[in-house]
Short mmCIF file of C-alpha atoms and ligand atoms in Angstrom, two decimals:
data_model
loop_
_atom_site.label_atom_id
_atom_site.label_comp_id
_atom_site.label_asym_id
_atom_site.label_seq_id
_atom_site.Cartn_x
_atom_site.Cartn_y
_atom_site.Cartn_z
CA UNK A 11 8.06 -29.55 -40.26
CA UNK A 12 7.16 -27.10 -42.97
CA UNK A 13 10.43 -26.01 -44.48
CA UNK A 14 10.45 -23.14 -46.90
CA UNK A 15 12.87 -23.85 -49.72
CA UNK A 16 14.85 -20.93 -50.94
CA UNK A 17 17.37 -20.55 -53.69
CA UNK A 18 19.34 -17.39 -54.05
CA UNK A 19 21.59 -16.59 -56.93
CA UNK A 20 22.51 -20.11 -58.00
CA UNK A 21 23.11 -19.20 -61.60
CA UNK A 22 26.82 -19.84 -61.77
CA UNK A 23 28.49 -22.81 -63.33
CA UNK A 24 31.05 -23.63 -60.65
CA UNK A 25 28.40 -25.09 -58.39
CA UNK A 26 27.33 -28.56 -59.48
CA UNK A 27 23.57 -29.07 -59.67
CA UNK A 28 22.32 -30.67 -56.51
CA UNK A 29 19.24 -32.79 -56.41
CA UNK A 30 16.63 -30.63 -54.81
CA UNK A 31 13.03 -31.71 -55.06
CA UNK A 32 11.33 -28.35 -55.13
CA UNK A 33 12.68 -24.91 -54.53
CA UNK A 34 11.30 -21.46 -54.63
CA UNK A 35 12.93 -18.06 -54.81
CA UNK A 36 12.48 -15.49 -52.13
CA UNK A 37 11.12 -12.17 -53.18
CA UNK A 38 14.19 -10.43 -51.73
CA UNK A 39 16.62 -8.96 -54.29
CA UNK A 40 18.77 -11.68 -55.81
CA UNK A 41 22.18 -12.14 -54.27
CA UNK A 42 25.38 -11.46 -56.16
CA UNK A 43 28.04 -13.36 -54.24
CA UNK A 44 26.28 -16.22 -52.50
CA UNK A 45 24.10 -19.20 -53.27
CA UNK A 46 21.68 -20.27 -50.61
CA UNK A 47 19.77 -23.49 -50.94
CA UNK A 48 17.79 -25.73 -48.69
CA UNK A 49 17.71 -29.46 -49.22
CA UNK A 50 14.10 -30.58 -49.25
CA UNK A 51 14.86 -33.99 -47.90
CA UNK A 52 17.14 -33.06 -45.02
CA UNK A 53 16.03 -29.52 -44.28
CA UNK A 54 19.70 -28.47 -44.19
CA UNK A 55 20.67 -25.13 -45.73
CA UNK A 56 23.90 -24.64 -47.65
CA UNK A 57 25.43 -21.22 -48.04
CA UNK A 58 28.04 -21.18 -50.82
CA UNK A 59 30.41 -18.25 -51.05
CA UNK A 60 30.92 -17.20 -54.65
CA UNK A 61 32.98 -14.09 -55.10
CA UNK A 62 35.83 -15.02 -57.45
CA UNK A 63 38.71 -15.15 -57.45
CA UNK A 64 39.17 -15.67 -53.69
CA UNK A 65 35.84 -14.93 -51.93
CA UNK A 66 37.37 -11.95 -50.18
CA UNK A 67 34.76 -10.60 -47.78
CA UNK A 68 33.59 -7.18 -48.88
CA UNK A 69 30.60 -5.21 -47.61
CA UNK A 70 28.16 -6.78 -50.06
CA UNK A 71 29.26 -10.38 -49.43
CA UNK A 72 29.10 -9.91 -45.66
CA UNK A 73 25.61 -8.42 -45.95
CA UNK A 74 24.41 -11.30 -48.12
CA UNK A 75 25.87 -13.83 -45.71
CA UNK A 76 24.02 -12.28 -42.82
CA UNK A 77 20.75 -12.32 -44.76
CA UNK A 78 21.21 -16.02 -45.57
CA UNK A 79 21.97 -16.84 -41.94
CA UNK A 80 18.81 -15.05 -40.88
CA UNK A 81 16.77 -16.88 -43.53
CA UNK A 82 18.10 -20.24 -42.39
CA UNK A 83 17.01 -19.54 -38.86
CA UNK A 84 13.67 -17.92 -39.71
CA UNK A 85 12.80 -20.87 -41.95
CA UNK A 86 13.69 -23.29 -39.15
CA UNK A 87 16.28 -25.15 -41.18
CA UNK A 88 17.76 -28.20 -39.49
CA UNK A 89 21.23 -26.77 -39.81
CA UNK A 90 23.51 -24.66 -41.96
CA UNK A 91 26.63 -25.56 -43.93
CA UNK A 92 29.03 -22.91 -45.23
CA UNK A 93 31.27 -23.75 -48.16
CA UNK A 94 32.89 -22.17 -51.23
CA UNK A 95 32.35 -22.40 -54.98
CA UNK A 96 36.13 -22.21 -55.49
CA UNK A 97 38.28 -25.33 -55.68
CA UNK A 98 41.15 -23.75 -53.82
CA UNK A 99 39.93 -20.95 -51.55
CA UNK A 100 37.26 -21.14 -48.83
CA UNK A 101 37.66 -17.40 -48.33
CA UNK A 102 40.80 -15.22 -48.36
CA UNK A 103 39.36 -13.34 -45.37
CA UNK A 104 38.45 -9.69 -45.31
CA UNK A 105 38.75 -7.82 -48.57
CA UNK A 106 41.94 -5.85 -48.01
CA UNK A 107 40.74 -3.30 -50.55
CA UNK A 108 37.96 -2.34 -48.12
CA UNK A 109 40.60 -1.38 -45.56
CA UNK A 110 43.35 0.01 -47.78
CA UNK A 111 42.92 3.75 -48.41
CA UNK A 112 39.24 3.41 -47.46
CA UNK A 113 36.30 5.75 -47.82
CA UNK A 114 35.02 6.87 -44.45
CA UNK A 115 31.35 5.83 -44.61
CA UNK A 116 31.96 2.62 -46.53
CA UNK A 117 34.65 1.31 -44.19
CA UNK A 118 32.36 1.93 -41.22
CA UNK A 119 29.53 0.00 -42.90
CA UNK A 120 32.01 -2.73 -43.82
CA UNK A 121 33.16 -3.32 -40.23
CA UNK A 122 29.60 -3.07 -38.90
CA UNK A 123 28.51 -5.68 -41.46
CA UNK A 124 31.31 -7.97 -40.33
CA UNK A 125 30.27 -7.61 -36.68
CA UNK A 126 26.63 -8.33 -37.58
CA UNK A 127 27.43 -11.34 -39.73
CA UNK A 128 29.68 -12.83 -37.04
CA UNK A 129 27.13 -12.32 -34.27
CA UNK A 130 24.45 -13.95 -36.42
CA UNK A 131 26.67 -16.95 -37.20
CA UNK A 132 28.29 -17.38 -33.80
CA UNK A 133 24.95 -17.02 -32.05
CA UNK A 134 22.89 -19.03 -34.55
CA UNK A 135 20.26 -21.21 -32.89
CA UNK A 136 20.63 -23.96 -35.49
CA UNK A 137 23.65 -26.29 -35.86
CA UNK A 138 26.35 -24.76 -38.05
CA UNK A 139 29.18 -26.45 -39.93
CA UNK A 140 31.99 -25.35 -42.26
CA UNK A 141 33.02 -27.48 -45.23
CA UNK A 142 36.44 -25.86 -45.73
CA UNK A 143 37.30 -26.74 -49.31
CA UNK A 144 40.23 -24.36 -49.70
CA UNK A 145 42.49 -21.87 -47.92
CA UNK A 146 40.91 -20.09 -44.94
CA UNK A 147 43.23 -17.35 -43.66
CA UNK A 148 42.18 -14.64 -41.16
CA UNK A 149 38.51 -13.79 -41.76
CA UNK A 150 38.16 -17.25 -43.36
CA UNK A 151 39.30 -18.81 -40.11
CA UNK A 152 36.93 -16.50 -38.23
CA UNK A 153 33.97 -17.89 -40.15
CA UNK A 154 35.12 -21.46 -39.63
CA UNK A 155 35.61 -21.05 -35.88
CA UNK A 156 32.20 -19.40 -35.52
CA UNK A 157 30.68 -22.68 -36.71
CA UNK A 158 30.20 -25.65 -34.40
CA UNK A 159 31.95 -28.16 -36.64
CA UNK A 160 34.74 -27.94 -39.21
CA UNK A 161 35.86 -30.40 -41.86
CA UNK A 162 38.69 -29.53 -44.24
CA UNK A 163 40.22 -30.80 -47.47
CA UNK A 164 43.95 -31.66 -47.50
CA UNK A 165 46.84 -29.37 -48.42
CA UNK A 166 45.22 -26.04 -47.64
CA UNK A 167 45.91 -23.54 -44.88
CA UNK A 168 43.90 -21.99 -42.07
CA UNK A 169 44.71 -19.60 -39.22
CA UNK A 170 44.75 -16.03 -37.97
CA UNK A 171 47.66 -14.45 -39.86
CA UNK A 172 46.81 -10.80 -39.09
CA UNK A 173 50.12 -9.98 -37.37
CA UNK A 174 51.97 -10.88 -40.57
CA UNK A 175 50.03 -8.16 -42.38
CA UNK A 176 50.77 -5.70 -39.59
CA UNK A 177 47.25 -5.72 -38.16
CA UNK A 178 45.86 -7.01 -34.89
CA UNK A 179 43.37 -9.83 -34.62
CA UNK A 180 40.43 -8.34 -32.69
CA UNK A 181 39.46 -9.91 -29.37
CA UNK A 182 36.35 -11.62 -30.74
CA UNK A 183 38.43 -13.25 -33.52
CA UNK A 184 40.69 -14.64 -30.81
CA UNK A 185 37.96 -15.79 -28.43
CA UNK A 186 36.28 -17.93 -31.09
CA UNK A 187 39.68 -19.45 -31.95
CA UNK A 188 40.20 -20.19 -28.26
CA UNK A 189 37.00 -22.23 -28.21
CA UNK A 190 38.60 -24.85 -30.40
CA UNK A 191 42.35 -24.66 -29.76
CA UNK A 192 44.23 -24.85 -26.44
CA UNK A 193 45.26 -21.44 -25.10
CA UNK A 194 49.01 -21.96 -25.43
CA UNK A 195 48.73 -23.16 -29.03
CA UNK A 196 46.44 -20.22 -29.80
CA UNK A 197 48.72 -17.58 -28.27
CA UNK A 198 51.77 -18.85 -30.09
CA UNK A 199 50.01 -19.25 -33.41
CA UNK A 200 48.19 -15.91 -33.41
CA UNK A 201 51.20 -13.86 -32.30
CA UNK A 202 53.25 -15.55 -35.03
CA UNK A 203 50.47 -15.12 -37.60
CA UNK A 204 50.74 -18.85 -38.23
CA UNK A 205 48.77 -20.50 -40.98
CA UNK A 206 48.27 -24.18 -40.17
CA UNK A 207 48.29 -26.78 -42.92
CA UNK A 208 45.21 -28.99 -42.94
CA UNK A 209 47.15 -31.77 -41.20
CA UNK A 210 48.48 -29.39 -38.53
CA UNK A 211 45.04 -27.89 -38.02
CA UNK A 212 43.59 -31.35 -37.50
CA UNK A 213 46.37 -32.19 -35.09
CA UNK A 214 45.68 -29.19 -32.82
CA UNK A 215 41.89 -29.54 -33.07
CA UNK A 216 41.33 -26.46 -35.20
CA UNK A 217 39.45 -28.72 -37.62
CA UNK A 218 37.50 -31.78 -36.56
CA UNK A 219 37.89 -33.95 -39.64
CA UNK A 220 39.83 -34.16 -42.89
CA UNK A 221 38.33 -35.63 -46.06
CA UNK A 222 39.43 -35.71 -49.70
CA UNK A 223 36.53 -34.19 -51.60
CA UNK A 224 33.99 -31.42 -51.21
CA UNK A 225 31.17 -33.97 -51.47
CA UNK A 226 32.64 -35.92 -48.56
CA UNK A 227 33.01 -32.68 -46.61
CA UNK A 228 29.35 -31.79 -47.15
CA UNK A 229 28.36 -35.34 -46.16
CA UNK A 230 30.39 -35.02 -42.94
CA UNK A 231 28.69 -31.71 -42.14
CA UNK A 232 25.30 -33.30 -42.79
CA UNK A 233 26.26 -36.15 -40.48
CA UNK A 234 27.20 -33.66 -37.76
CA UNK A 235 23.94 -31.78 -38.14
CA UNK A 236 22.06 -35.11 -38.24
CA UNK A 237 23.60 -36.05 -34.88
CA UNK A 238 21.11 -33.64 -33.24
CA UNK A 239 18.08 -35.36 -34.73
CA UNK A 240 16.87 -36.69 -31.37
CA UNK A 241 17.66 -33.50 -29.49
CA UNK A 242 15.03 -30.90 -28.74
CA UNK A 243 16.03 -27.87 -30.89
CA UNK A 244 14.97 -25.37 -28.23
CA UNK A 245 16.98 -27.10 -25.49
CA UNK A 246 19.93 -27.36 -27.90
CA UNK A 247 19.80 -23.68 -28.82
CA UNK A 248 19.65 -22.52 -25.20
CA UNK A 249 22.50 -24.84 -24.25
CA UNK A 250 24.62 -23.55 -27.15
CA UNK A 251 23.82 -20.02 -26.05
CA UNK A 252 25.24 -20.71 -22.59
CA UNK A 253 28.60 -21.45 -24.22
CA UNK A 254 28.56 -18.38 -26.47
CA UNK A 255 26.60 -15.64 -24.74
CA UNK A 256 29.64 -14.01 -23.12
CA UNK A 257 31.43 -13.19 -26.40
CA UNK A 258 28.17 -12.13 -28.04
CA UNK A 259 27.22 -9.77 -25.22
CA UNK A 260 30.73 -8.38 -25.06
CA UNK A 261 30.73 -7.45 -28.73
CA UNK A 262 27.12 -6.22 -28.67
CA UNK A 263 27.90 -3.85 -25.80
CA UNK A 264 31.19 -2.71 -27.32
CA UNK A 265 30.22 -2.44 -30.98
CA UNK A 266 30.89 1.26 -31.31
CA UNK A 267 34.13 1.03 -29.35
CA UNK A 268 35.24 -1.95 -31.45
CA UNK A 269 34.50 0.06 -34.60
CA UNK A 270 36.49 3.05 -33.33
CA UNK A 271 39.46 0.81 -32.38
CA UNK A 272 39.34 -0.77 -35.83
CA UNK A 273 39.23 2.62 -37.57
CA UNK A 274 41.99 4.02 -35.39
CA UNK A 275 44.18 1.04 -36.11
CA UNK A 276 43.75 0.71 -39.84
CA UNK A 277 44.06 4.45 -40.43
CA UNK A 278 47.53 4.54 -38.90
CA UNK A 279 50.03 5.41 -41.64
CA UNK A 280 52.28 2.47 -40.69
CA UNK A 281 49.33 0.05 -40.97
CA UNK A 282 48.28 1.50 -44.33
CA UNK A 283 51.86 1.19 -45.54
CA UNK A 284 52.12 -2.45 -44.40
CA UNK A 285 48.79 -3.28 -46.03
CA UNK A 286 49.88 -1.62 -49.27
CA UNK A 287 53.09 -3.64 -49.35
CA UNK A 288 51.19 -6.85 -48.58
CA UNK A 289 48.65 -6.18 -51.34
CA UNK A 290 51.45 -5.41 -53.78
CA UNK A 291 53.09 -8.74 -52.89
CA UNK A 292 49.82 -10.59 -53.50
CA UNK A 293 49.41 -8.93 -56.89
CA UNK A 294 52.99 -9.71 -57.94
CA UNK A 295 52.55 -13.34 -56.90
CA UNK A 296 49.25 -13.54 -58.77
CA UNK A 297 50.85 -12.15 -61.97
CA UNK A 298 53.69 -14.69 -61.81
CA UNK A 299 51.28 -17.65 -61.70
C1 LIG B 5 44.55 -3.33 -29.49
C2 LIG B 5 43.79 -3.59 -30.73
C3 LIG B 5 42.55 -4.31 -30.47
C4 LIG B 5 41.70 -4.71 -31.40
C5 LIG B 5 41.99 -4.62 -32.85
C6 LIG B 5 40.86 -4.10 -33.60
C7 LIG B 5 40.90 -3.97 -34.88
C8 LIG B 5 42.04 -4.54 -35.67
C9 LIG B 5 42.14 -3.98 -37.03
C10 LIG B 5 42.01 -4.70 -38.07
C11 LIG B 5 41.68 -6.13 -38.06
C12 LIG B 5 41.39 -6.50 -39.45
C13 LIG B 5 41.24 -7.96 -39.60
C14 LIG B 5 41.48 -8.52 -40.78
C15 LIG B 5 41.30 -9.93 -41.00
C16 LIG B 5 41.49 -10.34 -42.44
O1 LIG B 5 40.80 -11.19 -42.89
S1 LIG B 5 42.69 -9.54 -43.35
C17 LIG B 5 42.84 -10.49 -44.84
C18 LIG B 5 43.85 -11.56 -44.64
N1 LIG B 5 43.92 -12.41 -45.78
C19 LIG B 5 45.07 -12.88 -46.26
O2 LIG B 5 46.14 -12.62 -45.76
C20 LIG B 5 45.00 -13.76 -47.47
C21 LIG B 5 45.68 -13.17 -48.65
N2 LIG B 5 45.52 -14.00 -49.82
C22 LIG B 5 46.24 -15.12 -50.02
O3 LIG B 5 47.06 -15.53 -49.23
C23 LIG B 5 45.97 -15.85 -51.31
O4 LIG B 5 45.25 -15.00 -52.16
C24 LIG B 5 45.18 -17.16 -51.14
C25 LIG B 5 46.06 -18.23 -50.49
C26 LIG B 5 43.92 -16.95 -50.31
C27 LIG B 5 44.75 -17.69 -52.54
O5 LIG B 5 45.86 -17.80 -53.36
P1 LIG B 5 45.66 -17.86 -54.95
O6 LIG B 5 44.53 -18.73 -55.30
O7 LIG B 5 47.00 -18.14 -55.53
O8 LIG B 5 45.15 -16.39 -55.34
P2 LIG B 5 46.07 -15.08 -55.50
O9 LIG B 5 46.92 -14.89 -54.33
O10 LIG B 5 46.72 -15.14 -56.84
O11 LIG B 5 44.96 -13.92 -55.46
C28 LIG B 5 44.10 -13.67 -56.56
C29 LIG B 5 43.69 -12.20 -56.51
O12 LIG B 5 42.98 -11.97 -55.29
C30 LIG B 5 43.60 -10.89 -54.57
N3 LIG B 5 43.43 -11.13 -53.14
C31 LIG B 5 43.82 -12.21 -52.44
N4 LIG B 5 43.45 -12.10 -51.15
C32 LIG B 5 42.82 -10.93 -51.03
C33 LIG B 5 42.21 -10.24 -49.93
N5 LIG B 5 42.13 -10.75 -48.70
N6 LIG B 5 41.67 -9.05 -50.16
C34 LIG B 5 41.70 -8.49 -51.40
N7 LIG B 5 42.26 -9.10 -52.48
C35 LIG B 5 42.81 -10.30 -52.30
C36 LIG B 5 45.04 -10.93 -55.04
O13 LIG B 5 45.65 -9.70 -54.83
C37 LIG B 5 44.88 -11.26 -56.50
O14 LIG B 5 44.45 -10.06 -57.13
P3 LIG B 5 44.82 -9.75 -58.67
O15 LIG B 5 44.23 -10.87 -59.46
O16 LIG B 5 46.31 -9.70 -58.75
O17 LIG B 5 44.20 -8.42 -58.92
#
């Protein structure tokens, strides 16, 4: 198979050099918050989130992610791994600053970019895996559950904690969570805004494996992707689609309505107030450290 190697924006020191035989840059504008590389030997693409300090998902990061996902599929990569350049945070979820006292046009583009990125990832034809090497609250959990396989490092947290911030986890966030966790566990956890520790997440099936290092996590993801080596990719993709088409169609048909519900909800004064208080708390905590 002729795999096109691409490297996007890898010029940051927190990512160790990986042995890639040959790589070439795409002519698209270089990315700011992601590194995208394809291993020549395995044909597996790795998308590394790199928006310090916590990889919060803003409009630009979401747009870059979607572009990388598209590239991985267009270039017929064997699979895709998502991970983080941080040692402690996979992603802190949506950038709260995009939703707190937002600008009208930008916040619309932001939510639309999130919808697009999720549909691309959830509906990806190639095998997808998350190497969760840090905390993964809310939108972080959304990305992880959109993948087909999850491996996590110990002593971090993952879950949909929206209710604790005074916001509602949208239906498509919940449905992806329900794919991996029993309904009763999901209902209790999401209404409580529970963040599972790695061990708890493993126990309820929210993550498939736990390993001690990022390298081991990547190796596990590669193993998962490798498990499809004797499977016809076309048959695999269509079979995966059967499991996921309902949620994808639902969101596709309801995109505008979903956007309007989102805007209506976050623009409520009580929601803005709760978000402001939450952000203040995060900043105070950060200053104390
Ligand atoms: C009927 C209705 C139907 C449908 C509903 C439809 C729509 C619903 C509407 C809205 C849904 C919106 C969905 C949102 C999902 C989300 O993802 S919301 C984001 C949730 N994220 C969090 O709660 C995580 C918050 N962060 C943390 O807990 C910690 O930062 C973390 C454990 C990740 C890392 O800890 P640590 O390494 O110690 O870092 P600090 O806490 O010190 O943070 C460093 C700086 O980063 C800032 N920051 C952290 N998280 C965010 C964030 N998500 N957004 C923006 N900024 C963040 C933090 O303030 C520090 O900033 P500073 O350095 O002080 O400037």
